Every structure is written in C-alpha cells, then in structure tokens.
Amino acid sequence: MSNTGRILAAGALALLLSACASQIDATVSQEPDTPGFLWGLWHGFIFPWSWIGSLFNPDIAVYAVPNKGRWYDFGFFLGITVLGGGSFFGSKKSRGD
C-alpha cells in the first residue's frame, strides 16, 4: 500500500470513529459562570501539569464538567495543540547538514 493509500485509510478510519462521538447533554450548560472557550484554551494549555497532578490528587481534573460544549472543546484542543507546543514541536525538521 502506498503512502497516499495509508493516509487516506487512516483519515477514513478517523472519520468513521469520530462519527460515533457524542457529548452527553447533562455535561453542557449555558449558565454564565460555566467554562467556555477561554477556559478551554487555558485548560488545554495546562493539560500536562493537570494530568500529572491528577495522578496524585483526585480533586484535580484535566477537563471541566459541565462546560459550554463545542466552544470549550475547541479551546481545549487549541490549548493542547497550539499553545502547548504540539504543532510547533511536531513541525520542526531535523537539520542533518
């Protein structure tokens, strides 16, 4: 199988699996003090430290529940990938010159 075929197969599998994802309505709240996009961004940025802390302290969570839903999720994703260095470090190419 060629590289392009593998990428297309992985993309199709990811799309198929993501079609099954849903969020329970009880975890989404529209109250004014419910975490939204900016809190999701912050929680995504501090995810590595929150996760380590959650291993030792059951009162520490890496994800706020309830939250505002999709906007919180989008902020959380951006916080992990962009602010957390995920896309920055993954895009560096080694210079073997």
PDB file of N, CA and C in Angstrom:
ATOM      1  N   MET A   1       0.852  -1.176   0.000  1.00  0.00           N
ATOM      2  CA  MET A   1       0.000   0.000   0.000  1.00  0.00           C
ATOM      3  C   MET A   1       0.897   1.239   0.000  1.00  0.00           C
ATOM      4  N   SER A   2       0.585   2.195  -0.827  1.00  0.00           N
ATOM      5  CA  SER A   2       1.398   3.404  -0.929  1.00  0.00           C
ATOM      6  C   SER A   2       1.150   4.326   0.257  1.00  0.00           C
ATOM      7  N   ASN A   3       2.012   5.321   0.384  1.00  0.00           N
ATOM      8  CA  ASN A   3       1.865   6.305   1.463  1.00  0.00           C
ATOM      9  C   ASN A   3       0.532   7.024   1.381  1.00  0.00           C
ATOM     10  N   THR A   4       0.132   7.408   0.177  1.00  0.00           N
ATOM     11  CA  THR A   4      -1.142   8.104  -0.012  1.00  0.00           C
ATOM     12  C   THR A   4      -2.301   7.212   0.394  1.00  0.00           C
ATOM     13  N   GLY A   5      -2.227   5.940   0.051  1.00  0.00           N
ATOM     14  CA  GLY A   5      -3.270   4.990   0.435  1.00  0.00           C
ATOM     15  C   GLY A   5      -3.377   4.834   1.935  1.00  0.00           C
ATOM     16  N   ARG A   6      -2.244   4.808   2.606  1.00  0.00           N
ATOM     17  CA  ARG A   6      -2.249   4.695   4.078  1.00  0.00           C
ATOM     18  C   ARG A   6      -2.849   5.938   4.719  1.00  0.00           C
ATOM     19  N   ILE A   7      -2.503   7.094   4.191  1.00  0.00           N
ATOM     20  CA  ILE A   7      -3.040   8.348   4.737  1.00  0.00           C
ATOM     21  C   ILE A   7      -4.546   8.404   4.539  1.00  0.00           C
ATOM     22  N   LEU A   8      -5.009   8.024   3.357  1.00  0.00           N
ATOM     23  CA  LEU A   8      -6.451   8.014   3.098  1.00  0.00           C
ATOM     24  C   LEU A   8      -7.171   6.999   3.980  1.00  0.00           C
ATOM     25  N   ALA A   9      -6.565   5.829   4.181  1.00  0.00           N
ATOM     26  CA  ALA A   9      -7.175   4.814   5.041  1.00  0.00           C
ATOM     27  C   ALA A   9      -7.239   5.298   6.491  1.00  0.00           C
ATOM     28  N   ALA A  10      -6.177   5.927   6.966  1.00  0.00           N
ATOM     29  CA  ALA A  10      -6.179   6.452   8.336  1.00  0.00           C
ATOM     30  C   ALA A  10      -7.206   7.561   8.486  1.00  0.00           C
ATOM     31  N   GLY A  11      -7.314   8.430   7.488  1.00  0.00           N
ATOM     32  CA  GLY A  11      -8.310   9.504   7.525  1.00  0.00           C
ATOM     33  C   GLY A  11      -9.724   8.959   7.521  1.00  0.00           C
ATOM     34  N   ALA A  12      -9.986   7.943   6.708  1.00  0.00           N
ATOM     35  CA  ALA A  12     -11.312   7.324   6.658  1.00  0.00           C
ATOM     36  C   ALA A  12     -11.643   6.663   7.986  1.00  0.00           C
ATOM     37  N   LEU A  13     -10.664   5.994   8.592  1.00  0.00           N
ATOM     38  CA  LEU A  13     -10.889   5.357   9.888  1.00  0.00           C
ATOM     39  C   LEU A  13     -11.178   6.405  10.972  1.00  0.00           C
ATOM     40  N   ALA A  14     -10.426   7.495  10.960  1.00  0.00           N
ATOM     41  CA  ALA A  14     -10.657   8.568  11.933  1.00  0.00           C
ATOM     42  C   ALA A  14     -12.041   9.176  11.753  1.00  0.00           C
ATOM     43  N   LEU A  15     -12.455   9.392  10.517  1.00  0.00           N
ATOM     44  CA  LEU A  15     -13.782   9.936  10.245  1.00  0.00           C
ATOM     45  C   LEU A  15     -14.866   8.979  10.708  1.00  0.00           C
ATOM     46  N   LEU A  16     -14.682   7.706  10.450  1.00  0.00           N
ATOM     47  CA  LEU A  16     -15.646   6.696  10.868  1.00  0.00           C
ATOM     48  C   LEU A  16     -15.779   6.655  12.390  1.00  0.00           C
ATOM     49  N   LEU A  17     -14.650   6.677  13.086  1.00  0.00           N
ATOM     50  CA  LEU A  17     -14.687   6.640  14.549  1.00  0.00           C
ATOM     51  C   LEU A  17     -15.245   7.926  15.143  1.00  0.00           C
ATOM     52  N   SER A  18     -14.947   9.069  14.540  1.00  0.00           N
ATOM     53  CA  SER A  18     -15.449  10.330  15.083  1.00  0.00           C
ATOM     54  C   SER A  18     -16.950  10.478  14.873  1.00  0.00           C
ATOM     55  N   ALA A  19     -17.515   9.764  13.912  1.00  0.00           N
ATOM     56  CA  ALA A  19     -18.958   9.812  13.692  1.00  0.00           C
ATOM     57  C   ALA A  19     -19.710   9.213  14.870  1.00  0.00           C
ATOM     58  N   CYS A  20     -19.051   8.396  15.662  1.00  0.00           N
ATOM     59  CA  CYS A  20     -19.683   7.759  16.820  1.00  0.00           C
ATOM     60  C   CYS A  20     -19.609   8.630  18.071  1.00  0.00           C
ATOM     61  N   ALA A  21     -18.815   9.681  18.029  1.00  0.00           N
ATOM     62  CA  ALA A  21     -18.607  10.515  19.218  1.00  0.00           C
ATOM     63  C   ALA A  21     -19.831  11.392  19.477  1.00  0.00           C
ATOM     64  N   SER A  22     -20.170  11.528  20.729  1.00  0.00           N
ATOM     65  CA  SER A  22     -21.260  12.421  21.125  1.00  0.00           C
ATOM     66  C   SER A  22     -20.980  12.933  22.525  1.00  0.00           C
ATOM     67  N   GLN A  23     -21.660  13.997  22.884  1.00  0.00           N
ATOM     68  CA  GLN A  23     -21.490  14.562  24.210  1.00  0.00           C
ATOM     69  C   GLN A  23     -22.818  14.469  24.943  1.00  0.00           C
ATOM     70  N   ILE A  24     -22.773  14.038  26.162  1.00  0.00           N
ATOM     71  CA  ILE A  24     -23.979  13.904  26.967  1.00  0.00           C
ATOM     72  C   ILE A  24     -24.514  15.294  27.271  1.00  0.00           C
ATOM     73  N   ASP A  25     -25.809  15.502  27.054  1.00  0.00           N
ATOM     74  CA  ASP A  25     -26.410  16.822  27.266  1.00  0.00           C
ATOM     75  C   ASP A  25     -26.259  17.321  28.696  1.00  0.00           C
ATOM     76  N   ALA A  26     -26.181  16.410  29.657  1.00  0.00           N
ATOM     77  CA  ALA A  26     -26.065  16.800  31.059  1.00  0.00           C
ATOM     78  C   ALA A  26     -24.736  17.492  31.349  1.00  0.00           C
ATOM     79  N   THR A  27     -23.726  17.293  30.497  1.00  0.00           N
ATOM     80  CA  THR A  27     -22.419  17.913  30.727  1.00  0.00           C
ATOM     81  C   THR A  27     -22.308  19.284  30.084  1.00  0.00           C
ATOM     82  N   VAL A  28     -23.319  19.698  29.315  1.00  0.00           N
ATOM     83  CA  VAL A  28     -23.313  21.006  28.656  1.00  0.00           C
ATOM     84  C   VAL A  28     -24.235  21.933  29.415  1.00  0.00           C
ATOM     85  N   SER A  29     -23.728  23.111  29.742  1.00  0.00           N
ATOM     86  CA  SER A  29     -24.502  24.096  30.479  1.00  0.00           C
ATOM     87  C   SER A  29     -24.310  25.464  29.854  1.00  0.00           C
ATOM     88  N   GLN A  30     -25.348  26.271  29.854  1.00  0.00           N
ATOM     89  CA  GLN A  30     -25.253  27.627  29.308  1.00  0.00           C
ATOM     90  C   GLN A  30     -25.304  28.694  30.405  1.00  0.00           C
ATOM     91  N   GLU A  31     -25.084  28.290  31.643  1.00  0.00           N
ATOM     92  CA  GLU A  31     -25.041  29.250  32.747  1.00  0.00           C
ATOM     93  C   GLU A  31     -23.883  30.220  32.544  1.00  0.00           C
ATOM     94  N   PRO A  32     -24.001  31.457  33.044  1.00  0.00           N
ATOM     95  CA  PRO A  32     -22.948  32.454  32.811  1.00  0.00           C
ATOM     96  C   PRO A  32     -21.578  32.076  33.371  1.00  0.00           C
ATOM     97  N   ASP A  33     -21.527  31.328  34.462  1.00  0.00           N
ATOM     98  CA  ASP A  33     -20.230  31.006  35.080  1.00  0.00           C
ATOM     99  C   ASP A  33     -19.660  29.658  34.603  1.00  0.00           C
ATOM    100  N   THR A  34     -20.255  29.061  33.579  1.00  0.00           N
ATOM    101  CA  THR A  34     -19.781  27.792  33.043  1.00  0.00           C
ATOM    102  C   THR A  34     -18.564  28.031  32.154  1.00  0.00           C
ATOM    103  N   PRO A  35     -17.523  27.211  32.268  1.00  0.00           N
ATOM    104  CA  PRO A  35     -16.330  27.384  31.434  1.00  0.00           C
ATOM    105  C   PRO A  35     -16.651  27.319  29.942  1.00  0.00           C
ATOM    106  N   GLY A  36     -16.110  28.289  29.202  1.00  0.00           N
ATOM    107  CA  GLY A  36     -16.312  28.359  27.756  1.00  0.00           C
ATOM    108  C   GLY A  36     -14.989  28.271  27.021  1.00  0.00           C
ATOM    109  N   PHE A  37     -14.900  28.979  25.907  1.00  0.00           N
ATOM    110  CA  PHE A  37     -13.740  28.898  25.029  1.00  0.00           C
ATOM    111  C   PHE A  37     -12.436  29.271  25.741  1.00  0.00           C
ATOM    112  N   LEU A  38     -12.408  30.401  26.433  1.00  0.00           N
ATOM    113  CA  LEU A  38     -11.156  30.853  27.061  1.00  0.00           C
ATOM    114  C   LEU A  38     -10.691  29.917  28.167  1.00  0.00           C
ATOM    115  N   TRP A  39     -11.633  29.395  28.950  1.00  0.00           N
ATOM    116  CA  TRP A  39     -11.254  28.424  29.971  1.00  0.00           C
ATOM    117  C   TRP A  39     -10.783  27.127  29.327  1.00  0.00           C
ATOM    118  N   GLY A  40     -11.403  26.730  28.218  1.00  0.00           N
ATOM    119  CA  GLY A  40     -10.950  25.549  27.497  1.00  0.00           C
ATOM    120  C   GLY A  40      -9.535  25.738  26.978  1.00  0.00           C
ATOM    121  N   LEU A  41      -9.244  26.942  26.472  1.00  0.00           N
ATOM    122  CA  LEU A  41      -7.901  27.263  25.990  1.00  0.00           C
ATOM    123  C   LEU A  41      -6.888  27.131  27.129  1.00  0.00           C
ATOM    124  N   TRP A  42      -7.230  27.684  28.278  1.00  0.00           N
ATOM    125  CA  TRP A  42      -6.346  27.613  29.445  1.00  0.00           C
ATOM    126  C   TRP A  42      -6.169  26.176  29.918  1.00  0.00           C
ATOM    127  N   HIS A  43      -7.279  25.442  30.021  1.00  0.00           N
ATOM    128  CA  HIS A  43      -7.198  24.058  30.490  1.00  0.00           C
ATOM    129  C   HIS A  43      -6.399  23.187  29.528  1.00  0.00           C
ATOM    130  N   GLY A  44      -6.490  23.451  28.225  1.00  0.00           N
ATOM    131  CA  GLY A  44      -5.685  22.723  27.256  1.00  0.00           C
ATOM    132  C   GLY A  44      -4.209  23.045  27.394  1.00  0.00           C
ATOM    133  N   PHE A  45      -3.907  24.311  27.666  1.00  0.00           N
ATOM    134  CA  PHE A  45      -2.511  24.734  27.812  1.00  0.00           C
ATOM    135  C   PHE A  45      -1.855  24.098  29.032  1.00  0.00           C
ATOM    136  N   ILE A  46      -2.593  24.004  30.132  1.00  0.00           N
ATOM    137  CA  ILE A  46      -2.014  23.442  31.356  1.00  0.00           C
ATOM    138  C   ILE A  46      -2.259  21.940  31.491  1.00  0.00           C
ATOM    139  N   PHE A  47      -2.769  21.320  30.427  1.00  0.00           N
ATOM    140  CA  PHE A  47      -3.090  19.896  30.463  1.00  0.00           C
ATOM    141  C   PHE A  47      -1.961  19.008  30.987  1.00  0.00           C
ATOM    142  N   PRO A  48      -0.717  19.145  30.511  1.00  0.00           N
ATOM    143  CA  PRO A  48       0.326  18.222  31.002  1.00  0.00           C
ATOM    144  C   PRO A  48       0.507  18.276  32.519  1.00  0.00           C
ATOM    145  N   TRP A  49       0.476  19.472  33.074  1.00  0.00           N
ATOM    146  CA  TRP A  49       0.649  19.620  34.519  1.00  0.00           C
ATOM    147  C   TRP A  49      -0.591  19.142  35.273  1.00  0.00           C
ATOM    148  N   SER A  50      -1.770  19.406  34.713  1.00  0.00           N
ATOM    149  CA  SER A  50      -3.006  18.929  35.346  1.00  0.00           C
ATOM    150  C   SER A  50      -3.055  17.412  35.360  1.00  0.00           C
ATOM    151  N   TRP A  51      -2.621  16.793  34.261  1.00  0.00           N
ATOM    152  CA  TRP A  51      -2.652  15.341  34.189  1.00  0.00           C
ATOM    153  C   TRP A  51      -1.717  14.719  35.221  1.00  0.00           C
ATOM    154  N   ILE A  52      -0.528  15.263  35.351  1.00  0.00           N
ATOM    155  CA  ILE A  52       0.415  14.758  36.359  1.00  0.00           C
ATOM    156  C   ILE A  52      -0.164  14.939  37.755  1.00  0.00           C
ATOM    157  N   GLY A  53      -0.740  16.113  38.016  1.00  0.00           N
ATOM    158  CA  GLY A  53      -1.354  16.363  39.316  1.00  0.00           C
ATOM    159  C   GLY A  53      -2.516  15.434  39.594  1.00  0.00           C
ATOM    160  N   SER A  54      -3.291  15.097  38.540  1.00  0.00           N
ATOM    161  CA  SER A  54      -4.456  14.227  38.733  1.00  0.00           C
ATOM    162  C   SER A  54      -4.063  12.798  39.095  1.00  0.00           C
ATOM    163  N   LEU A  55      -2.830  12.418  38.790  1.00  0.00           N
ATOM    164  CA  LEU A  55      -2.370  11.082  39.167  1.00  0.00           C
ATOM    165  C   LEU A  55      -2.191  10.947  40.670  1.00  0.00           C
ATOM    166  N   PHE A  56      -1.923  12.077  41.337  1.00  0.00           N
ATOM    167  CA  PHE A  56      -1.648  12.057  42.774  1.00  0.00           C
ATOM    168  C   PHE A  56      -2.761  12.657  43.626  1.00  0.00           C
ATOM    169  N   ASN A  57      -3.635  13.462  43.017  1.00  0.00           N
ATOM    170  CA  ASN A  57      -4.694  14.124  43.761  1.00  0.00           C
ATOM    171  C   ASN A  57      -6.018  13.942  43.023  1.00  0.00           C
ATOM    172  N   PRO A  58      -6.986  13.243  43.619  1.00  0.00           N
ATOM    173  CA  PRO A  58      -8.258  13.001  42.929  1.00  0.00           C
ATOM    174  C   PRO A  58      -9.106  14.258  42.737  1.00  0.00           C
ATOM    175  N   ASP A  59      -8.754  15.364  43.404  1.00  0.00           N
ATOM    176  CA  ASP A  59      -9.514  16.606  43.259  1.00  0.00           C
ATOM    177  C   ASP A  59      -9.094  17.409  42.033  1.00  0.00           C
ATOM    178  N   ILE A  60      -8.026  17.011  41.359  1.00  0.00           N
ATOM    179  CA  ILE A  60      -7.561  17.717  40.169  1.00  0.00           C
ATOM    180  C   ILE A  60      -8.112  17.011  38.935  1.00  0.00           C
ATOM    181  N   ALA A  61      -8.758  17.785  38.078  1.00  0.00           N
ATOM    182  CA  ALA A  61      -9.307  17.239  36.829  1.00  0.00           C
ATOM    183  C   ALA A  61      -8.644  17.941  35.649  1.00  0.00           C
ATOM    184  N   VAL A  62      -8.535  17.258  34.532  1.00  0.00           N
ATOM    185  CA  VAL A  62      -7.910  17.851  33.345  1.00  0.00           C
ATOM    186  C   VAL A  62      -8.950  18.466  32.417  1.00  0.00           C
ATOM    187  N   TYR A  63     -10.230  18.243  32.670  1.00  0.00           N
ATOM    188  CA  TYR A  63     -11.297  18.684  31.790  1.00  0.00           C
ATOM    189  C   TYR A  63     -12.466  19.133  32.650  1.00  0.00           C
ATOM    190  N   ALA A  64     -12.994  20.335  32.390  1.00  0.00           N
ATOM    191  CA  ALA A  64     -14.079  20.877  33.210  1.00  0.00           C
ATOM    192  C   ALA A  64     -15.432  20.296  32.788  1.00  0.00           C
ATOM    193  N   VAL A  65     -16.179  19.789  33.764  1.00  0.00           N
ATOM    194  CA  VAL A  65     -17.530  19.293  33.539  1.00  0.00           C
ATOM    195  C   VAL A  65     -18.402  19.886  34.626  1.00  0.00           C
ATOM    196  N   PRO A  66     -19.484  20.563  34.302  1.00  0.00           N
ATOM    197  CA  PRO A  66     -20.016  20.864  32.980  1.00  0.00           C
ATOM    198  C   PRO A  66     -19.259  22.013  32.317  1.00  0.00           C
ATOM    199  N   ASN A  67     -19.413  22.115  31.006  1.00  0.00           N
ATOM    200  CA  ASN A  67     -18.816  23.213  30.246  1.00  0.00           C
ATOM    201  C   ASN A  67     -19.803  23.650  29.168  1.00  0.00           C
ATOM    202  N   LYS A  68     -19.398  24.626  28.338  1.00  0.00           N
ATOM    203  CA  LYS A  68     -20.310  25.157  27.321  1.00  0.00           C
ATOM    204  C   LYS A  68     -20.387  24.304  26.062  1.00  0.00           C
ATOM    205  N   GLY A  69     -19.705  23.170  26.040  1.00  0.00           N
ATOM    206  CA  GLY A  69     -19.824  22.251  24.905  1.00  0.00           C
ATOM    207  C   GLY A  69     -18.753  22.452  23.862  1.00  0.00           C
ATOM    208  N   ARG A  70     -19.171  22.666  22.624  1.00  0.00           N
ATOM    209  CA  ARG A  70     -18.244  22.704  21.491  1.00  0.00           C
ATOM    210  C   ARG A  70     -17.210  23.811  21.599  1.00  0.00           C
ATOM    211  N   TRP A  71     -17.589  24.982  22.099  1.00  0.00           N
ATOM    212  CA  TRP A  71     -16.609  26.075  22.209  1.00  0.00           C
ATOM    213  C   TRP A  71     -15.544  25.744  23.242  1.00  0.00           C
ATOM    214  N   TYR A  72     -15.930  25.139  24.341  1.00  0.00           N
ATOM    215  CA  TYR A  72     -14.941  24.715  25.335  1.00  0.00           C
ATOM    216  C   TYR A  72     -14.023  23.662  24.724  1.00  0.00           C
ATOM    217  N   ASP A  73     -14.599  22.696  24.021  1.00  0.00           N
ATOM    218  CA  ASP A  73     -13.804  21.642  23.384  1.00  0.00           C
ATOM    219  C   ASP A  73     -12.814  22.226  22.379  1.00  0.00           C
ATOM    220  N   PHE A  74     -13.262  23.203  21.589  1.00  0.00           N
ATOM    221  CA  PHE A  74     -12.392  23.828  20.599  1.00  0.00           C
ATOM    222  C   PHE A  74     -11.240  24.557  21.285  1.00  0.00           C
ATOM    223  N   GLY A  75     -11.531  25.285  22.356  1.00  0.00           N
ATOM    224  CA  GLY A  75     -10.481  25.963  23.118  1.00  0.00           C
ATOM    225  C   GLY A  75      -9.516  24.977  23.734  1.00  0.00           C
ATOM    226  N   PHE A  76     -10.030  23.872  24.258  1.00  0.00           N
ATOM    227  CA  PHE A  76      -9.194  22.837  24.854  1.00  0.00           C
ATOM    228  C   PHE A  76      -8.250  22.253  23.801  1.00  0.00           C
ATOM    229  N   PHE A  77      -8.789  21.972  22.617  1.00  0.00           N
ATOM    230  CA  PHE A  77      -7.982  21.434  21.521  1.00  0.00           C
ATOM    231  C   PHE A  77      -6.887  22.426  21.112  1.00  0.00           C
ATOM    232  N   LEU A  78      -7.248  23.693  20.949  1.00  0.00           N
ATOM    233  CA  LEU A  78      -6.247  24.701  20.591  1.00  0.00           C
ATOM    234  C   LEU A  78      -5.193  24.851  21.679  1.00  0.00           C
ATOM    235  N   GLY A  79      -5.608  24.805  22.928  1.00  0.00           N
ATOM    236  CA  GLY A  79      -4.672  24.923  24.034  1.00  0.00           C
ATOM    237  C   GLY A  79      -3.654  23.802  24.039  1.00  0.00           C
ATOM    238  N   ILE A  80      -4.100  22.592  23.757  1.00  0.00           N
ATOM    239  CA  ILE A  80      -3.177  21.456  23.733  1.00  0.00           C
ATOM    240  C   ILE A  80      -2.259  21.520  22.518  1.00  0.00           C
ATOM    241  N   THR A  81      -2.816  21.764  21.338  1.00  0.00           N
ATOM    242  CA  THR A  81      -2.015  21.668  20.116  1.00  0.00           C
ATOM    243  C   THR A  81      -1.180  22.903  19.836  1.00  0.00           C
ATOM    244  N   VAL A  82      -1.761  24.082  19.953  1.00  0.00           N
ATOM    245  CA  VAL A  82      -1.040  25.303  19.567  1.00  0.00           C
ATOM    246  C   VAL A  82      -0.249  25.881  20.735  1.00  0.00           C
ATOM    247  N   LEU A  83      -0.923  26.179  21.815  1.00  0.00           N
ATOM    248  CA  LEU A  83      -0.236  26.790  22.954  1.00  0.00           C
ATOM    249  C   LEU A  83       0.651  25.797  23.678  1.00  0.00           C
ATOM    250  N   GLY A  84       0.240  24.537  23.714  1.00  0.00           N
ATOM    251  CA  GLY A  84       1.011  23.513  24.402  1.00  0.00           C
ATOM    252  C   GLY A  84       2.234  23.054  23.641  1.00  0.00           C
ATOM    253  N   GLY A  85       2.405  23.525  22.432  1.00  0.00           N
ATOM    254  CA  GLY A  85       3.590  23.186  21.664  1.00  0.00           C
ATOM    255  C   GLY A  85       3.437  21.966  20.794  1.00  0.00           C
ATOM    256  N   GLY A  86       2.259  21.358  20.749  1.00  0.00           N
ATOM    257  CA  GLY A  86       2.072  20.149  19.959  1.00  0.00           C
ATOM    258  C   GLY A  86       2.373  20.349  18.489  1.00  0.00           C
ATOM    259  N   SER A  87       1.822  21.389  17.889  1.00  0.00           N
ATOM    260  CA  SER A  87       2.060  21.589  16.455  1.00  0.00           C
ATOM    261  C   SER A  87       3.422  22.224  16.204  1.00  0.00           C
ATOM    262  N   PHE A  88       3.930  22.987  17.162  1.00  0.00           N
ATOM    263  CA  PHE A  88       5.230  23.640  16.981  1.00  0.00           C
ATOM    264  C   PHE A  88       6.354  22.616  16.968  1.00  0.00           C
ATOM    265  N   PHE A  89       6.387  21.745  17.963  1.00  0.00           N
ATOM    266  CA  PHE A  89       7.459  20.768  18.058  1.00  0.00           C
ATOM    267  C   PHE A  89       7.335  19.676  17.006  1.00  0.00           C
ATOM    268  N   GLY A  90       6.116  19.370  16.612  1.00  0.00           N
ATOM    269  CA  GLY A  90       5.921  18.353  15.593  1.00  0.00           C
ATOM    270  C   GLY A  90       6.311  18.814  14.214  1.00  0.00           C
ATOM    271  N   SER A  91       6.353  20.136  13.991  1.00  0.00           N
ATOM    272  CA  SER A  91       6.659  20.650  12.668  1.00  0.00           C
ATOM    273  C   SER A  91       8.147  20.920  12.446  1.00  0.00           C
ATOM    274  N   LYS A  92       8.967  20.814  13.490  1.00  0.00           N
ATOM    275  CA  LYS A  92      10.392  21.046  13.329  1.00  0.00           C
ATOM    276  C   LYS A  92      11.031  19.925  12.545  1.00  0.00           C
ATOM    277  N   LYS A  93      11.861  20.294  11.603  1.00  0.00           N
ATOM    278  CA  LYS A  93      12.608  19.294  10.834  1.00  0.00           C
ATOM    279  C   LYS A  93      14.038  19.272  11.320  1.00  0.00           C
ATOM    280  N   SER A  94      14.595  18.090  11.390  1.00  0.00           N
ATOM    281  CA  SER A  94      15.984  17.996  11.844  1.00  0.00           C
ATOM    282  C   SER A  94      16.908  18.458  10.715  1.00  0.00           C
ATOM    283  N   ARG A  95      17.926  19.129  11.088  1.00  0.00           N
ATOM    284  CA  ARG A  95      18.900  19.616  10.113  1.00  0.00           C
ATOM    285  C   ARG A  95      20.136  18.731  10.191  1.00  0.00           C
ATOM    286  N   GLY A  96      20.234  17.834   9.289  1.00  0.00           N
ATOM    287  CA  GLY A  96      21.357  16.904   9.274  1.00  0.00           C
ATOM    288  C   GLY A  96      22.486  17.387   8.385  1.00  0.00           C
ATOM    289  N   ASP A  97      22.576  18.701   8.188  1.00  0.00           N
ATOM    290  CA  ASP A  97      23.627  19.263   7.313  1.00  0.00           C
ATOM    291  C   ASP A  97      24.981  19.186   7.952  1.00  0.00           C
TER     292      ASP A  97
END
